[in-house]
Amino acid sequence: MATIFVRHNIEIAHRLTQLPGKCEQIHGHSMWVELHLHGQINAQGILDGRDFGYIKKLFREYLDTHYDHHLLLNEADPFACTLYSPDLPSGQDMQLGTLPGLRCFPGDPTTENIAKWVATWAARTFAASVDVRVDETCTNGATYSARHVNGD
Ligand SMILES: [Zn+2]
């Protein structure tokens, strides 16, 4: 068994609704996300014939699209909703849309859940067993392991 890894940074804003305290306030993190792919080294000396460039491209596109410079909220958060302006002279509310950059997730966007969601995506996308490490700060983070099952 061998492992290769790639890393990418994301700048996120989030708030946690299930954890009373300071994390209920919208705040930001500069996170490092590290993807470890496990497999076998082939005759070319490459892990399962996977090219680093291909892995990095998909990994970075996924993180940039879903996390980087976005506001991550639990889909059950009351602020994860469509906003309306009540100030129109007609008395009708005007739909403003959602908070800029909003991304909703099926649970609080904790560091642990982000590691889980990224690992689940990566195991499926690369058809491999993976570990994902997310550093929330320079002193703490989380890891999550996801195993690919053939035919999954
Ligand atoms: Zn936080």
mmCIF file of C-alpha atoms and ligand atoms in Angstrom:
data_model
loop_
_atom_site.group_PDB
_atom_site.id
_atom_site.type_symbol
_atom_site.label_atom_id
_atom_site.label_comp_id
_atom_site.label_asym_id
_atom_site.label_seq_id
_atom_site.Cartn_x
_atom_site.Cartn_y
_atom_site.Cartn_z
ATOM 1 C CA MET A 1 0.000 0.000 0.000
ATOM 2 C CA ALA A 2 1.287 3.438 -0.925
ATOM 3 C CA THR A 3 -0.108 6.906 -0.392
ATOM 4 C CA ILE A 4 0.150 10.120 -2.336
ATOM 5 C CA PHE A 5 -1.153 13.437 -1.122
ATOM 6 C CA VAL A 6 -2.081 16.863 -2.404
ATOM 7 C CA ARG A 7 -2.973 19.954 -0.443
ATOM 8 C CA HIS A 8 -5.001 23.086 -1.145
ATOM 9 C CA ASN A 9 -6.130 26.044 0.936
ATOM 10 C CA ILE A 10 -9.624 27.436 1.305
ATOM 11 C CA GLU A 11 -10.850 30.650 2.892
ATOM 12 C CA ILE A 12 -14.260 30.071 4.423
ATOM 13 C CA ALA A 13 -16.834 31.768 6.601
ATOM 14 C CA HIS A 14 -19.226 29.684 8.647
ATOM 15 C CA ARG A 15 -21.208 29.492 11.835
ATOM 16 C CA LEU A 16 -22.167 26.508 13.950
ATOM 17 C CA THR A 17 -25.701 26.183 15.245
ATOM 18 C CA GLN A 18 -25.274 23.013 17.304
ATOM 19 C CA LEU A 19 -22.466 24.334 19.489
ATOM 20 C CA PRO A 20 -23.516 27.169 21.801
ATOM 21 C CA GLY A 21 -20.885 29.853 22.212
ATOM 22 C CA LYS A 22 -18.631 31.959 20.046
ATOM 23 C CA CYS A 23 -18.917 29.615 17.049
ATOM 24 C CA GLU A 24 -22.577 30.648 16.645
ATOM 25 C CA GLN A 25 -21.287 33.938 15.242
ATOM 26 C CA ILE A 26 -20.318 34.098 11.583
ATOM 27 C CA HIS A 27 -16.520 33.956 11.499
ATOM 28 C CA GLY A 28 -13.794 32.868 9.123
ATOM 29 C CA HIS A 29 -10.947 30.408 8.775
ATOM 30 C CA SER A 30 -7.997 29.940 6.451
ATOM 31 C CA MET A 31 -8.040 26.166 6.175
ATOM 32 C CA TRP A 32 -5.592 23.756 4.634
ATOM 33 C CA VAL A 33 -7.151 20.641 3.173
ATOM 34 C CA GLU A 34 -4.952 17.634 2.495
ATOM 35 C CA LEU A 35 -6.101 14.644 0.455
ATOM 36 C CA HIS A 36 -4.307 11.303 0.897
ATOM 37 C CA LEU A 37 -5.039 8.673 -1.754
ATOM 38 C CA HIS A 38 -4.109 5.061 -1.019
ATOM 39 C CA GLY A 39 -3.294 2.427 -3.623
ATOM 40 C CA GLN A 40 -0.613 0.326 -5.233
ATOM 41 C CA ILE A 41 2.437 1.535 -7.136
ATOM 42 C CA ASN A 42 2.268 0.291 -10.732
ATOM 43 C CA ALA A 43 5.078 -0.717 -13.129
ATOM 44 C CA GLN A 44 5.550 2.943 -14.062
ATOM 45 C CA GLY A 45 6.144 3.792 -10.404
ATOM 46 C CA ILE A 46 2.850 5.677 -10.162
ATOM 47 C CA LEU A 47 0.065 5.066 -7.664
ATOM 48 C CA ASP A 48 -2.647 3.175 -9.581
ATOM 49 C CA GLY A 49 -1.623 5.062 -12.722
ATOM 50 C CA ARG A 50 -2.995 8.336 -11.354
ATOM 51 C CA ASP A 51 -1.316 11.526 -12.428
ATOM 52 C CA PHE A 52 -0.690 14.161 -9.756
ATOM 53 C CA GLY A 53 -1.806 16.891 -12.138
ATOM 54 C CA TYR A 54 -5.175 15.253 -12.737
ATOM 55 C CA ILE A 55 -5.791 14.714 -9.018
ATOM 56 C CA LYS A 56 -4.793 18.273 -8.122
ATOM 57 C CA LYS A 57 -6.997 19.744 -10.856
ATOM 58 C CA LEU A 58 -10.145 17.918 -9.713
ATOM 59 C CA PHE A 59 -9.404 18.415 -6.007
ATOM 60 C CA ARG A 60 -8.796 22.150 -6.356
ATOM 61 C CA GLU A 61 -11.813 22.663 -8.618
ATOM 62 C CA TYR A 62 -14.029 20.871 -6.105
ATOM 63 C CA LEU A 63 -12.751 22.883 -3.139
ATOM 64 C CA ASP A 64 -12.864 26.191 -5.026
ATOM 65 C CA THR A 65 -16.408 25.559 -6.231
ATOM 66 C CA HIS A 66 -17.930 24.337 -2.974
ATOM 67 C CA TYR A 67 -15.908 25.934 -0.167
ATOM 68 C CA ASP A 68 -13.391 28.648 -1.051
ATOM 69 C CA HIS A 69 -14.623 32.210 -0.361
ATOM 70 C CA HIS A 70 -18.077 30.913 0.521
ATOM 71 C CA LEU A 71 -20.291 31.233 3.554
ATOM 72 C CA LEU A 72 -20.993 27.692 4.759
ATOM 73 C CA LEU A 73 -24.208 27.182 6.702
ATOM 74 C CA ASN A 74 -26.236 24.256 7.954
ATOM 75 C CA GLU A 75 -29.268 23.970 5.656
ATOM 76 C CA ALA A 76 -31.403 24.021 8.832
ATOM 77 C CA ASP A 77 -29.865 27.356 9.923
ATOM 78 C CA PRO A 78 -32.557 30.082 9.817
ATOM 79 C CA PHE A 79 -30.077 32.336 7.991
ATOM 80 C CA ALA A 80 -29.724 29.773 5.175
ATOM 81 C CA CYS A 81 -32.820 31.188 3.531
ATOM 82 C CA THR A 82 -34.029 33.549 0.876
ATOM 83 C CA LEU A 83 -33.952 37.174 1.999
ATOM 84 C CA TYR A 84 -36.726 39.676 1.360
ATOM 85 C CA SER A 85 -36.872 43.437 1.563
ATOM 86 C CA PRO A 86 -40.055 44.647 3.285
ATOM 87 C CA ASP A 87 -39.491 48.274 2.297
ATOM 88 C CA LEU A 88 -41.195 48.481 -1.085
ATOM 89 C CA PRO A 89 -43.861 51.218 -1.373
ATOM 90 C CA SER A 90 -46.238 48.697 -2.904
ATOM 91 C CA GLY A 91 -46.229 46.809 0.354
ATOM 92 C CA GLN A 92 -44.962 43.714 -1.393
ATOM 93 C CA ASP A 93 -41.763 42.116 -0.268
ATOM 94 C CA MET A 94 -38.996 42.008 -2.839
ATOM 95 C CA GLN A 95 -36.927 38.862 -3.044
ATOM 96 C CA LEU A 96 -33.238 39.733 -2.585
ATOM 97 C CA GLY A 97 -31.848 36.236 -2.967
ATOM 98 C CA THR A 98 -29.595 34.554 -0.462
ATOM 99 C CA LEU A 99 -26.610 35.811 1.475
ATOM 100 C CA PRO A 100 -23.723 36.343 -0.975
ATOM 101 C CA GLY A 101 -21.603 33.226 -1.335
ATOM 102 C CA LEU A 102 -23.971 31.033 0.665
ATOM 103 C CA ARG A 103 -23.507 27.259 0.459
ATOM 104 C CA CYS A 104 -25.831 25.025 2.455
ATOM 105 C CA PHE A 105 -24.830 21.659 3.867
ATOM 106 C CA PRO A 106 -26.726 18.796 5.541
ATOM 107 C CA GLY A 107 -25.346 19.587 8.988
ATOM 108 C CA ASP A 108 -23.178 22.130 10.722
ATOM 109 C CA PRO A 109 -20.085 22.921 8.619
ATOM 110 C CA THR A 110 -17.644 21.926 11.330
ATOM 111 C CA THR A 111 -14.070 21.065 10.498
ATOM 112 C CA GLU A 112 -14.931 17.413 11.132
ATOM 113 C CA ASN A 113 -17.877 17.521 8.730
ATOM 114 C CA ILE A 114 -15.866 19.340 6.055
ATOM 115 C CA ALA A 115 -13.235 16.573 6.281
ATOM 116 C CA LYS A 116 -16.030 13.988 5.989
ATOM 117 C CA TRP A 117 -17.711 15.646 3.000
ATOM 118 C CA VAL A 118 -14.430 16.117 1.134
ATOM 119 C CA ALA A 119 -13.338 12.532 1.886
ATOM 120 C CA THR A 120 -16.667 11.119 0.720
ATOM 121 C CA TRP A 121 -16.424 13.076 -2.532
ATOM 122 C CA ALA A 122 -12.795 12.052 -3.078
ATOM 123 C CA ALA A 123 -13.374 8.325 -2.417
ATOM 124 C CA ARG A 124 -16.162 8.323 -4.996
ATOM 125 C CA THR A 125 -14.411 10.566 -7.538
ATOM 126 C CA PHE A 126 -11.069 8.752 -7.488
ATOM 127 C CA ALA A 127 -12.482 5.281 -6.718
ATOM 128 C CA ALA A 128 -9.936 4.970 -3.937
ATOM 129 C CA SER A 129 -9.612 4.770 -0.208
ATOM 130 C CA VAL A 130 -8.711 8.192 1.112
ATOM 131 C CA ASP A 131 -7.929 10.173 4.208
ATOM 132 C CA VAL A 132 -8.673 13.879 4.336
ATOM 133 C CA ARG A 133 -7.060 16.204 6.851
ATOM 134 C CA VAL A 134 -8.463 19.682 7.410
ATOM 135 C CA ASP A 135 -6.413 22.151 9.444
ATOM 136 C CA GLU A 136 -8.820 24.759 10.821
ATOM 137 C CA THR A 137 -6.040 26.711 12.530
ATOM 138 C CA CYS A 138 -2.336 26.114 13.023
ATOM 139 C CA THR A 139 -3.142 24.239 16.234
ATOM 140 C CA ASN A 140 -6.220 22.127 15.477
ATOM 141 C CA GLY A 141 -7.929 20.188 12.748
ATOM 142 C CA ALA A 142 -9.712 16.977 11.859
ATOM 143 C CA THR A 143 -9.223 13.913 9.686
ATOM 144 C CA TYR A 144 -11.727 11.575 8.082
ATOM 145 C CA SER A 145 -11.200 8.247 6.315
ATOM 146 C CA ALA A 146 -13.443 7.069 3.494
ATOM 147 C CA ARG A 147 -13.088 3.697 1.829
ATOM 148 C CA HIS A 148 -14.061 3.061 -1.744
ATOM 149 C CA VAL A 149 -16.104 -0.058 -2.290
ATOM 150 C CA ASN A 150 -15.895 -1.597 -5.776
ATOM 151 C CA GLY A 151 -19.076 -1.013 -7.686
ATOM 152 C CA ASP A 152 -19.918 1.971 -5.496
HETATM 153 ZN ZN ZN B 1 -15.101 28.164 12.978
#
